[in-house]
PDB file of C-alpha atoms and ligand atoms in Angstrom:
ATOM      1  CA  MET A 909     -47.445 183.048  38.962  1.00 52.00           C
ATOM      2  CA  GLY A 910     -47.342 185.318  35.901  1.00 54.00           C
ATOM      3  CA  HIS A 911     -44.383 184.992  33.346  1.00 59.00           C
ATOM      4  CA  ALA A 912     -41.549 187.357  33.699  1.00 78.00           C
ATOM      5  CA  GLN A 913     -41.554 189.931  30.299  1.00 87.00           C
ATOM      6  CA  PRO A 914     -38.324 187.556  29.176  1.00 96.00           C
ATOM      7  CA  LEU A 915     -35.140 190.630  28.735  1.00 98.00           C
ATOM      8  CA  PRO A 916     -34.441 191.939  25.230  1.00 98.00           C
ATOM      9  CA  ILE A 917     -32.054 191.022  22.501  1.00 98.00           C
ATOM     10  CA  LEU A 918     -30.016 193.797  21.245  1.00 99.00           C
ATOM     11  CA  ILE A 919     -28.879 193.153  18.066  1.00 99.00           C
ATOM     12  CA  THR A 920     -26.269 195.803  17.223  1.00 99.00           C
ATOM     13  CA  GLY A 921     -26.625 197.105  13.462  1.00 98.00           C
ATOM     14  CA  GLY A 922     -30.286 196.403  13.202  1.00 98.00           C
ATOM     15  CA  GLY A 923     -31.050 198.247  10.285  1.00 97.00           C
ATOM     16  CA  ARG A 924     -30.512 196.063   7.040  1.00 98.00           C
ATOM     17  CA  ARG A 925     -29.609 192.271   5.726  1.00 98.00           C
ATOM     18  CA  ILE A 926     -28.980 190.019   8.392  1.00 98.00           C
ATOM     19  CA  GLY A 927     -29.771 191.852  11.881  1.00 98.00           C
ATOM     20  CA  LEU A 928     -32.796 193.552  10.819  1.00 98.00           C
ATOM     21  CA  ALA A 929     -33.824 190.078   9.272  1.00 98.00           C
ATOM     22  CA  LEU A 930     -32.024 188.554  13.023  1.00 98.00           C
ATOM     23  CA  ALA A 931     -34.143 191.216  14.951  1.00 98.00           C
ATOM     24  CA  HIS A 932     -37.338 189.849  12.926  1.00 98.00           C
ATOM     25  CA  HIS A 933     -37.082 186.615  13.294  1.00 98.00           C
ATOM     26  CA  PHE A 934     -36.488 187.023  17.102  1.00 98.00           C
ATOM     27  CA  LEU A 935     -40.354 190.378  17.134  1.00 98.00           C
ATOM     28  CA  ASN A 936     -41.447 186.772  15.940  1.00 98.00           C
ATOM     29  CA  LEU A 937     -41.161 184.858  19.041  1.00 98.00           C
ATOM     30  CA  ARG A 938     -42.369 186.628  21.170  1.00 97.00           C
ATOM     31  CA  GLN A 939     -38.834 188.715  21.816  1.00 98.00           C
ATOM     32  CA  PRO A 940     -38.468 191.342  23.460  1.00 98.00           C
ATOM     33  CA  VAL A 941     -36.054 193.388  20.705  1.00 98.00           C
ATOM     34  CA  ILE A 942     -33.126 196.499  20.609  1.00 98.00           C
ATOM     35  CA  VAL A 943     -31.267 197.539  17.436  1.00 98.00           C
ATOM     36  CA  SER A 944     -29.294 200.529  17.846  1.00 98.00           C
ATOM     37  CA  TYR A 945     -28.755 201.374  13.391  1.00 98.00           C
ATOM     38  CA  ARG A 946     -26.960 204.144  12.111  1.00 98.00           C
ATOM     39  CA  THR A 947     -29.107 204.855   9.028  1.00 98.00           C
ATOM     40  CA  GLU A 948     -33.045 205.458   9.134  1.00 98.00           C
ATOM     41  CA  TYR A 949     -34.108 202.724   6.514  1.00 97.00           C
ATOM     42  CA  PRO A 950     -38.093 202.086   5.995  1.00 98.00           C
ATOM     43  CA  ALA A 951     -37.398 199.721   7.910  1.00 98.00           C
ATOM     44  CA  ILE A 952     -36.320 200.670  11.158  1.00 98.00           C
ATOM     45  CA  ALA A 953     -40.494 202.345  10.710  1.00 98.00           C
ATOM     46  CA  ALA A 954     -41.113 198.047  10.019  1.00 98.00           C
ATOM     47  CA  LEU A 955     -38.938 197.223  12.878  1.00 98.00           C
ATOM     48  CA  ARG A 956     -41.135 199.673  15.558  1.00 98.00           C
ATOM     49  CA  HIS A 957     -44.343 198.641  14.152  1.00 98.00           C
ATOM     50  CA  ALA A 958     -42.996 194.997  15.112  1.00 98.00           C
ATOM     51  CA  GLY A 959     -42.106 196.112  18.203  1.00 98.00           C
ATOM     52  CA  ALA A 960     -38.530 196.287  18.804  1.00 98.00           C
ATOM     53  CA  VAL A 961     -36.906 198.950  20.127  1.00 98.00           C
ATOM     54  CA  CYS A 962     -34.427 200.798  17.423  1.00 98.00           C
ATOM     55  CA  LEU A 963     -31.548 203.038  18.678  1.00 98.00           C
ATOM     56  CA  GLN A 964     -30.410 205.535  16.852  1.00 98.00           C
ATOM     57  CA  ALA A 965     -26.052 204.959  16.596  1.00 98.00           C
ATOM     58  CA  ASP A 966     -23.037 205.525  15.075  1.00 98.00           C
ATOM     59  CA  PHE A 967     -20.046 203.404  16.159  1.00 98.00           C
ATOM     60  CA  SER A 968     -17.421 205.569  14.556  1.00 98.00           C
ATOM     61  CA  THR A 969     -15.819 206.802  17.520  1.00 98.00           C
ATOM     62  CA  ASP A 970     -15.662 205.484  20.652  1.00 98.00           C
ATOM     63  CA  GLU A 971     -17.862 208.511  23.039  1.00 98.00           C
ATOM     64  CA  GLY A 972     -20.943 207.260  20.424  1.00 98.00           C
ATOM     65  CA  ILE A 973     -20.073 203.152  21.413  1.00 98.00           C
ATOM     66  CA  LEU A 974     -20.395 205.113  24.866  1.00 98.00           C
ATOM     67  CA  ALA A 975     -22.872 206.436  24.428  1.00 98.00           C
ATOM     68  CA  PHE A 976     -25.276 204.426  22.436  1.00 98.00           C
ATOM     69  CA  ALA A 977     -24.521 202.377  25.871  1.00 98.00           C
ATOM     70  CA  GLU A 978     -25.421 204.389  28.895  1.00 98.00           C
ATOM     71  CA  HIS A 979     -29.039 204.724  26.760  1.00 98.00           C
ATOM     72  CA  VAL A 980     -28.962 200.959  27.566  1.00 98.00           C
ATOM     73  CA  LYS A 981     -28.255 201.578  30.874  1.00 98.00           C
ATOM     74  CA  SER A 982     -30.279 203.979  30.879  1.00 98.00           C
ATOM     75  CA  GLU A 983     -33.580 201.991  29.450  1.00 97.00           C
ATOM     76  CA  TYR A 984     -32.949 198.464  30.645  1.00 98.00           C
ATOM     77  CA  SER A 985     -31.628 196.993  33.895  1.00 97.00           C
ATOM     78  CA  GLY A 986     -30.864 193.426  31.709  1.00 98.00           C
ATOM     79  CA  LEU A 987     -30.489 191.677  28.409  1.00 98.00           C
ATOM     80  CA  ARG A 988     -30.970 187.961  27.666  1.00 98.00           C
ATOM     81  CA  ALA A 989     -27.680 188.823  25.124  1.00 98.00           C
ATOM     82  CA  ILE A 990     -25.961 191.389  23.297  1.00 99.00           C
ATOM     83  CA  ILE A 991     -25.028 190.092  19.132  1.00 99.00           C
ATOM     84  CA  HIS A 992     -22.573 191.785  17.823  1.00 99.00           C
ATOM     85  CA  ASN A 993     -22.886 192.056  13.892  1.00 98.00           C
ATOM     86  CA  ALA A 994     -22.219 196.219  12.899  1.00 98.00           C
ATOM     87  CA  SER A 995     -19.934 195.829  10.556  1.00 98.00           C
ATOM     88  CA  ALA A 996     -18.323 197.054   7.994  1.00 98.00           C
ATOM     89  CA  TRP A 997     -16.358 195.348   4.382  1.00 98.00           C
ATOM     90  CA  MET A 998     -14.479 198.001   3.365  1.00 98.00           C
ATOM     91  CA  ALA A 999     -11.161 196.568   1.063  1.00 98.00           C
ATOM     92  CA  GLU A1000      -8.238 198.432   1.051  1.00 98.00           C
ATOM     93  CA  THR A1001      -8.532 200.861  -2.410  1.00 98.00           C
ATOM     94  CA  PRO A1002      -5.827 203.978  -3.628  1.00 98.00           C
ATOM     95  CA  ASP A1003      -8.141 207.021  -2.790  1.00 97.00           C
ATOM     96  CA  THR A1004      -8.704 205.940   1.838  1.00 98.00           C
ATOM     97  CA  PRO A1005      -5.374 206.785   2.985  1.00 98.00           C
ATOM     98  CA  LEU A1006      -4.141 202.685   4.297  1.00 98.00           C
ATOM     99  CA  SER A1007      -4.841 204.507   7.999  1.00 98.00           C
ATOM    100  CA  GLU A1008      -8.079 205.424   7.308  1.00 98.00           C
ATOM    101  CA  THR A1009      -9.159 202.282   6.235  1.00 98.00           C
ATOM    102  CA  LEU A1010      -7.499 200.091   9.444  1.00 99.00           C
ATOM    103  CA  ALA A1011      -9.121 202.807  11.277  1.00 99.00           C
ATOM    104  CA  CYS A1012     -12.328 202.502  10.313  1.00 98.00           C
ATOM    105  CA  MET A1013     -11.649 198.354  10.909  1.00 99.00           C
ATOM    106  CA  LEU A1014     -10.364 198.488  13.792  1.00 99.00           C
ATOM    107  CA  GLN A1015     -13.593 201.249  15.797  1.00 99.00           C
ATOM    108  CA  ILE A1016     -16.721 199.178  14.076  1.00 99.00           C
ATOM    109  CA  HIS A1017     -15.370 195.459  15.036  1.00 99.00           C
ATOM    110  CA  VAL A1018     -12.765 196.125  18.212  1.00 99.00           C
ATOM    111  CA  HIS A1019     -13.791 198.845  19.345  1.00 99.00           C
ATOM    112  CA  ALA A1020     -17.312 198.507  19.561  1.00 99.00           C
ATOM    113  CA  PRO A1021     -17.186 195.686  20.921  1.00 99.00           C
ATOM    114  CA  TYR A1022     -15.259 195.332  24.038  1.00 99.00           C
ATOM    115  CA  LEU A1023     -16.279 198.785  24.773  1.00 99.00           C
ATOM    116  CA  LEU A1024     -20.366 197.345  24.574  1.00 99.00           C
ATOM    117  CA  ASN A1025     -19.526 193.854  26.467  1.00 99.00           C
ATOM    118  CA  HIS A1026     -17.818 196.286  29.504  1.00 98.00           C
ATOM    119  CA  ALA A1027     -20.216 198.842  29.502  1.00 98.00           C
ATOM    120  CA  LEU A1028     -23.433 196.332  29.373  1.00 98.00           C
ATOM    121  CA  VAL A1029     -22.228 192.929  31.359  1.00 98.00           C
ATOM    122  CA  GLY A1030     -23.465 194.463  34.318  1.00 98.00           C
ATOM    123  CA  LEU A1031     -27.582 194.185  32.444  1.00 98.00           C
ATOM    124  CA  LEU A1032     -25.884 190.097  30.993  1.00 98.00           C
ATOM    125  CA  ARG A1033     -25.271 188.748  35.271  1.00 98.00           C
ATOM    126  CA  GLY A1034     -27.254 187.925  37.460  1.00 97.00           C
ATOM    127  CA  HIS A1035     -29.468 185.841  35.463  1.00 97.00           C
ATOM    128  CA  GLY A1036     -28.114 182.810  35.709  1.00 98.00           C
ATOM    129  CA  HIS A1037     -25.830 180.162  34.199  1.00 98.00           C
ATOM    130  CA  ALA A1038     -25.213 179.905  31.002  1.00 98.00           C
ATOM    131  CA  ALA A1039     -28.429 182.426  30.793  1.00 98.00           C
ATOM    132  CA  SER A1040     -27.446 184.676  28.689  1.00 98.00           C
ATOM    133  CA  ASP A1041     -25.360 185.091  25.275  1.00 99.00           C
ATOM    134  CA  ILE A1042     -22.594 187.110  23.269  1.00 99.00           C
ATOM    135  CA  ILE A1043     -22.755 186.272  19.750  1.00 99.00           C
ATOM    136  CA  HIS A1044     -19.747 187.692  17.872  1.00 99.00           C
ATOM    137  CA  PHE A1045     -20.268 187.925  13.991  1.00 99.00           C
ATOM    138  CA  THR A1046     -16.615 187.209  12.604  1.00 99.00           C
ATOM    139  CA  ASP A1047     -15.656 186.182   8.955  1.00 98.00           C
ATOM    140  CA  TYR A1048     -14.013 183.492   7.351  1.00 97.00           C
ATOM    141  CA  VAL A1049     -10.519 184.871   7.035  1.00 98.00           C
ATOM    142  CA  VAL A1050      -9.854 185.291  10.023  1.00 98.00           C
ATOM    143  CA  GLU A1051      -8.677 181.466   9.134  1.00 95.00           C
ATOM    144  CA  ARG A1052      -7.108 182.533   6.091  1.00 96.00           C
ATOM    145  CA  GLY A1053      -6.230 186.303   6.035  1.00 98.00           C
ATOM    146  CA  SER A1054      -7.650 188.591   3.052  1.00 98.00           C
ATOM    147  CA  ASP A1055      -5.254 190.244  -0.057  1.00 98.00           C
ATOM    148  CA  LYS A1056      -7.618 192.272  -1.036  1.00 98.00           C
ATOM    149  CA  HIS A1057      -9.633 192.679   3.489  1.00 98.00           C
ATOM    150  CA  ILE A1058      -6.465 192.685   4.976  1.00 99.00           C
ATOM    151  CA  ALA A1059      -7.067 195.493   7.486  1.00 99.00           C
ATOM    152  CA  TYR A1060     -10.959 194.050   7.933  1.00 99.00           C
ATOM    153  CA  ALA A1061     -10.403 190.318   7.643  1.00 99.00           C
ATOM    154  CA  ALA A1062      -7.512 191.489  10.815  1.00 99.00           C
ATOM    155  CA  SER A1063      -9.785 193.276  13.000  1.00 99.00           C
ATOM    156  CA  LYS A1064     -11.748 190.544  12.184  1.00 99.00           C
ATOM    157  CA  ALA A1065      -9.309 188.529  14.508  1.00 99.00           C
ATOM    158  CA  ALA A1066      -9.496 190.645  17.273  1.00 99.00           C
ATOM    159  CA  LEU A1067     -12.870 189.974  17.252  1.00 99.00           C
ATOM    160  CA  ASP A1068     -11.790 186.324  17.379  1.00 99.00           C
ATOM    161  CA  ASN A1069      -9.440 186.372  19.816  1.00 99.00           C
ATOM    162  CA  MET A1070     -11.884 188.484  21.862  1.00 99.00           C
ATOM    163  CA  THR A1071     -14.265 185.560  21.992  1.00 99.00           C
ATOM    164  CA  ARG A1072     -12.764 183.677  23.978  1.00 99.00           C
ATOM    165  CA  SER A1073     -11.075 186.577  26.264  1.00 99.00           C
ATOM    166  CA  PHE A1074     -14.959 187.585  27.119  1.00 99.00           C
ATOM    167  CA  ALA A1075     -15.887 183.609  26.966  1.00 99.00           C
ATOM    168  CA  ARG A1076     -13.074 183.665  30.360  1.00 98.00           C
ATOM    169  CA  LYS A1077     -13.526 186.361  31.778  1.00 98.00           C
ATOM    170  CA  LEU A1078     -18.346 185.979  32.191  1.00 98.00           C
ATOM    171  CA  ALA A1079     -18.174 181.560  32.444  1.00 98.00           C
ATOM    172  CA  PRO A1080     -20.576 180.949  33.583  1.00 98.00           C
ATOM    173  CA  GLU A1081     -23.115 183.199  33.961  1.00 98.00           C
ATOM    174  CA  VAL A1082     -22.136 184.054  30.576  1.00 98.00           C
ATOM    175  CA  LYS A1083     -21.399 182.338  26.614  1.00 99.00           C
ATOM    176  CA  VAL A1084     -19.121 184.276  24.295  1.00 99.00           C
ATOM    177  CA  ASN A1085     -19.410 182.812  21.075  1.00 99.00           C
ATOM    178  CA  ALA A1086     -18.681 183.596  17.325  1.00 99.00           C
ATOM    179  CA  ILE A1087     -19.798 182.403  14.085  1.00 99.00           C
ATOM    180  CA  ALA A1088     -17.052 183.092  11.359  1.00 98.00           C
ATOM    181  CA  PRO A1089     -19.718 183.103   7.691  1.00 98.00           C
ATOM    182  CA  SER A1090     -18.243 183.138   4.167  1.00 98.00           C
ATOM    183  CA  LEU A1091     -20.254 184.073   1.315  1.00 98.00           C
ATOM    184  CA  ILE A1092     -23.554 184.669   3.480  1.00 98.00           C
ATOM    185  CA  LEU A1093     -26.210 187.469   0.787  1.00 98.00           C
ATOM    186  CA  PHE A1094     -24.789 188.946  -1.358  1.00 98.00           C
ATOM    187  CA  ASN A1095     -25.177 193.221  -1.723  1.00 97.00           C
ATOM    188  CA  GLU A1096     -27.118 194.287  -4.211  1.00 97.00           C
ATOM    189  CA  HIS A1097     -24.065 195.168  -6.632  1.00 96.00           C
ATOM    190  CA  ASP A1098     -22.980 192.162  -6.884  1.00 98.00           C
ATOM    191  CA  ASP A1099     -22.648 191.303 -10.602  1.00 98.00           C
ATOM    192  CA  VAL A1100     -23.522 188.084 -12.718  1.00 98.00           C
ATOM    193  CA  ASP A1101     -19.677 187.803 -13.015  1.00 98.00           C
ATOM    194  CA  TYR A1102     -18.664 188.774  -8.973  1.00 97.00           C
ATOM    195  CA  ARG A1103     -21.504 186.204  -7.903  1.00 98.00           C
ATOM    196  CA  GLN A1104     -20.802 183.174  -9.847  1.00 98.00           C
ATOM    197  CA  GLN A1105     -16.526 183.644  -9.198  1.00 97.00           C
ATOM    198  CA  ALA A1106     -17.849 184.031  -5.263  1.00 97.00           C
ATOM    199  CA  LEU A1107     -19.907 180.972  -5.451  1.00 98.00           C
ATOM    200  CA  ASN A1108     -17.687 179.002  -7.236  1.00 97.00           C
ATOM    201  CA  LYS A1109     -15.895 179.510  -3.491  1.00 97.00           C
ATOM    202  CA  SER A1110     -17.475 176.321  -2.102  1.00 97.00           C
ATOM    203  CA  LEU A1111     -17.883 173.658  -1.910  1.00 98.00           C
ATOM    204  CA  MET A1112     -21.905 173.912  -1.347  1.00 98.00           C
ATOM    205  CA  LYS A1113     -21.898 176.023  -4.152  1.00 98.00           C
ATOM    206  CA  ILE A1114     -25.061 178.646  -2.412  1.00 98.00           C
ATOM    207  CA  GLU A1115     -25.502 181.871  -1.243  1.00 98.00           C
ATOM    208  CA  PRO A1116     -27.828 180.530   1.399  1.00 98.00           C
ATOM    209  CA  GLY A1117     -29.742 183.711   2.981  1.00 98.00           C
ATOM    210  CA  GLU A1118     -29.927 184.519   6.134  1.00 98.00           C
ATOM    211  CA  LYS A1119     -31.073 182.425   8.124  1.00 98.00           C
ATOM    212  CA  GLU A1120     -28.657 179.700   8.265  1.00 98.00           C
ATOM    213  CA  VAL A1121     -27.295 182.354  10.304  1.00 98.00           C
ATOM    214  CA  ILE A1122     -30.485 182.466  12.476  1.00 98.00           C
ATOM    215  CA  ASP A1123     -30.607 178.670  12.954  1.00 98.00           C
ATOM    216  CA  LEU A1124     -27.194 179.048  14.505  1.00 98.00           C
ATOM    217  CA  ILE A1125     -28.463 181.145  16.901  1.00 98.00           C
ATOM    218  CA  ASP A1126     -31.154 180.085  17.420  1.00 98.00           C
ATOM    219  CA  TYR A1127     -28.519 176.105  18.780  1.00 98.00           C
ATOM    220  CA  ILE A1128     -26.055 178.483  20.195  1.00 98.00           C
ATOM    221  CA  MET A1129     -28.974 181.009  22.598  1.00 98.00           C
ATOM    222  CA  THR A1130     -30.278 177.527  24.143  1.00 98.00           C
ATOM    223  CA  SER A1131     -26.973 176.102  24.716  1.00 98.00           C
ATOM    224  CA  CYS A1132     -25.840 175.461  28.346  1.00 98.00           C
ATOM    225  CA  TYR A1133     -22.488 174.318  27.458  1.00 98.00           C
ATOM    226  CA  VAL A1134     -20.809 175.981  23.922  1.00 98.00           C
ATOM    227  CA  THR A1135     -18.804 178.950  24.894  1.00 99.00           C
ATOM    228  CA  GLY A1136     -16.283 180.785  23.451  1.00 98.00           C
ATOM    229  CA  ARG A1137     -16.265 178.765  19.655  1.00 98.00           C
ATOM    230  CA  SER A1138     -15.827 180.671  16.788  1.00 98.00           C
ATOM    231  CA  PHE A1139     -19.524 178.490  14.451  1.00 98.00           C
ATOM    232  CA  GLY A1140     -18.331 178.321  10.334  1.00 98.00           C
ATOM    233  CA  VAL A1141     -20.658 178.316   8.254  1.00 98.00           C
ATOM    234  CA  ASP A1142     -18.872 178.120   5.423  1.00 98.00           C
ATOM    235  CA  GLY A1143     -19.969 176.183   2.414  1.00 98.00           C
ATOM    236  CA  GLY A1144     -16.791 173.691   2.535  1.00 97.00           C
ATOM    237  CA  ARG A1145     -15.053 176.556   1.766  1.00 96.00           C
ATOM    238  CA  PRO A1146     -12.325 175.863   3.709  1.00 93.00           C
ATOM    239  CA  LEU A1147     -11.924 172.447   0.931  1.00 95.00           C
ATOM    240  CA  ARG A1148     -11.994 173.613  -2.031  1.00 90.00           C
TER     241      ARG A1148
HETATM  242  N1  NDP B1032     -23.068 189.009   4.455  1.00 66.96           N
HETATM  243  C1  NDP B1032     -22.232 188.122   4.269  1.00 66.96           C
HETATM  244  O1  NDP B1032     -22.327 187.523   3.760  1.00 66.96           O
HETATM  245  C2  NDP B1032     -21.077 188.377   5.031  1.00 66.96           C
HETATM  246  C3  NDP B1032     -21.219 188.984   5.503  1.00 66.96           C
HETATM  247  N2  NDP B1032     -20.627 188.779   7.317  1.00 66.96           N
HETATM  248  C4  NDP B1032     -21.025 189.315   9.283  1.00 66.96           C
HETATM  249  O2  NDP B1032     -22.267 188.992   9.073  1.00 66.96           O
HETATM  250  C5  NDP B1032     -22.854 190.107   9.835  1.00 66.96           C
HETATM  251  C6  NDP B1032     -23.800 191.200   8.847  1.00 66.96           C
HETATM  252  O3  NDP B1032     -23.120 190.506   7.743  1.00 66.96           O
HETATM  253  P1  NDP B1032     -24.096 191.871   6.459  1.00 66.96           P
HETATM  254  O4  NDP B1032     -25.524 191.828   7.270  1.00 66.96           O
HETATM  255  O5  NDP B1032     -23.912 191.674   5.297  1.00 66.96           O
HETATM  256  O6  NDP B1032     -23.577 193.036   7.333  1.00 66.96           O
HETATM  257  P2  NDP B1032     -24.238 194.343   6.020  1.00 66.96           P
HETATM  258  O7  NDP B1032     -22.201 194.859   5.456  1.00 66.96           O
HETATM  259  O8  NDP B1032     -24.763 195.142   5.030  1.00 66.96           O
HETATM  260  O9  NDP B1032     -24.420 195.250   7.810  1.00 66.96           O
HETATM  261  C7  NDP B1032     -23.454 195.645   9.200  1.00 66.96           C
HETATM  262  C8  NDP B1032     -24.683 196.862   9.620  1.00 66.96           C
HETATM  263  O10 NDP B1032     -24.414 197.787  10.780  1.00 66.96           O
HETATM  264  C9  NDP B1032     -24.339 199.028  10.848  1.00 66.96           C
HETATM  265  N3  NDP B1032     -22.409 199.836  10.614  1.00 66.96           N
HETATM  266  C10 NDP B1032     -21.670 199.158   9.438  1.00 66.96           C
HETATM  267  N4  NDP B1032     -21.000 200.760  10.897  1.00 66.96           N
HETATM  268  C11 NDP B1032     -21.519 201.270  11.071  1.00 66.96           C
HETATM  269  C12 NDP B1032     -21.278 201.957  12.518  1.00 66.96           C
HETATM  270  N5  NDP B1032     -19.607 202.566  12.199  1.00 66.96           N
HETATM  271  N6  NDP B1032     -21.829 202.587  13.150  1.00 66.96           N
HETATM  272  C13 NDP B1032     -23.453 202.204  13.904  1.00 66.96           C
HETATM  273  N7  NDP B1032     -23.586 201.074  12.545  1.00 66.96           N
HETATM  274  C14 NDP B1032     -22.429 200.631  11.424  1.00 66.96           C
HETATM  275  C15 NDP B1032     -24.354 199.343   9.029  1.00 66.96           C
HETATM  276  O11 NDP B1032     -25.480 200.364   9.465  1.00 66.96           O
HETATM  277  P3  NDP B1032     -25.594 201.276   8.675  1.00 66.96           P
HETATM  278  O12 NDP B1032     -26.853 200.786   6.956  1.00 66.96           O
HETATM  279  O13 NDP B1032     -26.144 202.314   8.723  1.00 66.96           O
HETATM  280  O14 NDP B1032     -24.147 201.075   6.568  1.00 66.96           O
HETATM  281  C16 NDP B1032     -24.530 198.616   8.911  1.00 66.96           C
HETATM  282  O15 NDP B1032     -26.874 198.033   9.233  1.00 66.96           O
HETATM  283  C17 NDP B1032     -21.235 191.208   9.792  1.00 66.96           C
HETATM  284  O16 NDP B1032     -20.684 190.898  10.747  1.00 66.96           O
HETATM  285  C18 NDP B1032     -19.826 191.061   8.606  1.00 66.96           C
HETATM  286  O17 NDP B1032     -19.094 191.330   8.620  1.00 66.96           O
HETATM  287  C19 NDP B1032     -19.767 188.194   6.878  1.00 66.96           C
HETATM  288  C20 NDP B1032     -19.096 187.613   5.764  1.00 66.96           C
HETATM  289  C21 NDP B1032     -20.376 187.263   5.075  1.00 66.96           C
HETATM  290  N1  LIG B1033     -19.962 194.124   7.342  1.00 66.96           N
HETATM  291  C1  LIG B1033     -20.470 192.801   5.924  1.00 66.96           C
HETATM  292  N2  LIG B1033     -19.429 191.819   5.654  1.00 66.96           N
HETATM  293  C2  LIG B1033     -19.064 191.190   5.059  1.00 66.96           C
HETATM  294  C3  LIG B1033     -20.113 190.654   3.870  1.00 66.96           C
HETATM  295  C4  LIG B1033     -20.675 191.851   3.367  1.00 66.96           C
HETATM  296  O1  LIG B1033     -21.721 192.298   2.948  1.00 66.96           O
HETATM  297  N3  LIG B1033     -20.934 192.942   4.722  1.00 66.96           N
HETATM  298  N4  LIG B1033     -19.221 189.536   2.665  1.00 66.96           N
HETATM  299  C5  LIG B1033     -19.361 189.341   2.844  1.00 66.96           C
HETATM  300  C6  LIG B1033     -19.254 188.344   1.991  1.00 66.96           C
HETATM  301  O2  LIG B1033     -19.822 187.643   1.849  1.00 66.96           O
HETATM  302  C7  LIG B1033     -18.210 188.043   1.745  1.00 66.96           C
HETATM  303  O3  LIG B1033     -17.968 186.729   3.387  1.00 66.96           O
HETATM  304  C8  LIG B1033     -17.623 186.664   0.753  1.00 66.96           C
HETATM  305  O4  LIG B1033     -17.904 187.378  -0.286  1.00 66.96           O
HETATM  306  C9  LIG B1033     -17.808 189.202   4.162  1.00 66.96           C
HETATM  307  N5  LIG B1033     -18.009 190.210   4.449  1.00 66.96           N
END
């Protein structure tokens, strides 16, 4: 009897950096992938060429989130996993009203995972014990706060808490875990001084790159037992 086609992994914010690397990783394993993207980078065409289903979605409103969920439900009857990667790293700045910064951070890091998990849970259930996963990308700052990204840290802390709530709600069919990175990947605009300062904040003093996260996700998704946990990927930063 032939093997059934594996169920797709949904990655939000798959158009660049970690989300994009994750999508290609799973595609290289012949694992079906759905990505949500907001901006149509050239990388989206390359993902489609590699076999990914790429769905445009802007999670800046609840309507946008729910419309995306309905699109997924209209096309698919099951999901292997949802990886909530979509995020914005907003600092408090004088030229943006604090209420706008707070609303944006809560929208992408709380509204999107909360509404998508509830809307798509039916596609994750029914495949057996520990057969599907939800993975939340939080952040090391959940543990200690951030004086320059207060709303960002608070929203990621809410997402961290939701990891345990959804783990309790969805076990044992669906595992729900979080990944709490510190520096994984610099941004293009990061200057030499910032980069050196950031590297010095950890014990390991490197920019590890996407593979560090990909390898952890592979482990989490092969587990039949781990749920409701947060995995720090932070180079020993708490020990500095
Ligand atoms: N990079 C790092 O060192 C660290 C990363 N993390 C976490 O890891 C995850 C991936 O990080 P990274 O790859 O750097 O993330 P990026 O900030 O580079 O990209 C995040 C993606 O989310 C998308 N996105 C942002 N806002 C919205 C929105 N309103 N609607 C739809 N999509 C949206 C972006 O789309 P678009 O490109 O169109 O704006 C982008 O593709 C994030 O959750 C991040 O918080 C945590 C700590 C360190
Ligand atoms: N959505 C994003 N979140 C975060 C990013 C990023 O680029 N996009 N980057 C960081 C930093 O690397 C920080 O962990 C170390 O300075 C945090 N979150």
